[in-house]
Amino acid sequence: MTYRFKYKNFEEACQNIFWYIEAFYNSKRIHQSLGYLTPNQFEKLTA
């Protein structure tokens, strides 16, 4: 993710990485240790 973009400053990089993790990665990638659920699905079940 970080190699695809040229960031103007550290803040811009942090915002983009935060978006990637929260909006994309946690909603799409399943984890074996979470019973093949995404982090968002697992969090909803355990809340």
Coordinates of C-alpha atoms in Angstrom, one line a residue:
M1 CA 0.0 0.0 0.0
T2 CA 2.7 2.5 0.9
Y3 CA 4.7 1.9 -2.2
R4 CA 1.8 2.8 -4.5
F5 CA 1.6 6.5 -3.3
K6 CA 3.8 9.5 -2.9
Y7 CA 2.8 11.1 0.4
K8 CA 3.2 14.8 1.0
N9 CA 3.8 14.4 4.7
F10 CA 3.6 12.0 7.6
E11 CA 0.0 12.9 8.4
E12 CA -1.2 12.1 4.9
A13 CA 0.5 8.7 5.1
C14 CA -1.1 8.0 8.5
Q15 CA -4.5 8.9 7.2
N16 CA -4.2 6.7 4.1
I17 CA -2.8 3.7 6.1
F18 CA -5.6 4.1 8.7
W19 CA -8.2 4.1 6.0
Y20 CA -6.7 1.0 4.4
I21 CA -6.7 -1.0 7.7
E22 CA -10.1 0.1 9.0
A23 CA -12.1 0.4 5.7
F24 CA -10.6 -2.3 3.5
Y25 CA -8.4 -4.8 5.4
N26 CA -10.6 -5.4 8.4
S27 CA -13.7 -5.8 6.2
K28 CA -12.3 -8.2 3.6
R29 CA -9.4 -10.3 4.9
I30 CA -10.4 -13.4 6.8
H31 CA -8.2 -14.8 9.6
Q32 CA -7.7 -18.5 10.5
S33 CA -7.2 -17.6 14.2
L34 CA -10.7 -15.9 14.2
G35 CA -12.5 -18.9 12.8
Y36 CA -12.2 -17.7 9.2
L37 CA -14.1 -14.5 9.9
T38 CA -13.0 -10.9 9.1
P39 CA -11.9 -8.8 12.1
N40 CA -15.1 -6.8 11.8
Q41 CA -17.3 -9.9 11.8
F42 CA -15.4 -11.3 14.8
E43 CA -15.8 -8.1 16.7
K44 CA -19.6 -8.0 16.1
L45 CA -19.9 -11.6 17.4
T46 CA -17.9 -11.0 20.6
A47 CA -19.4 -7.6 21.4

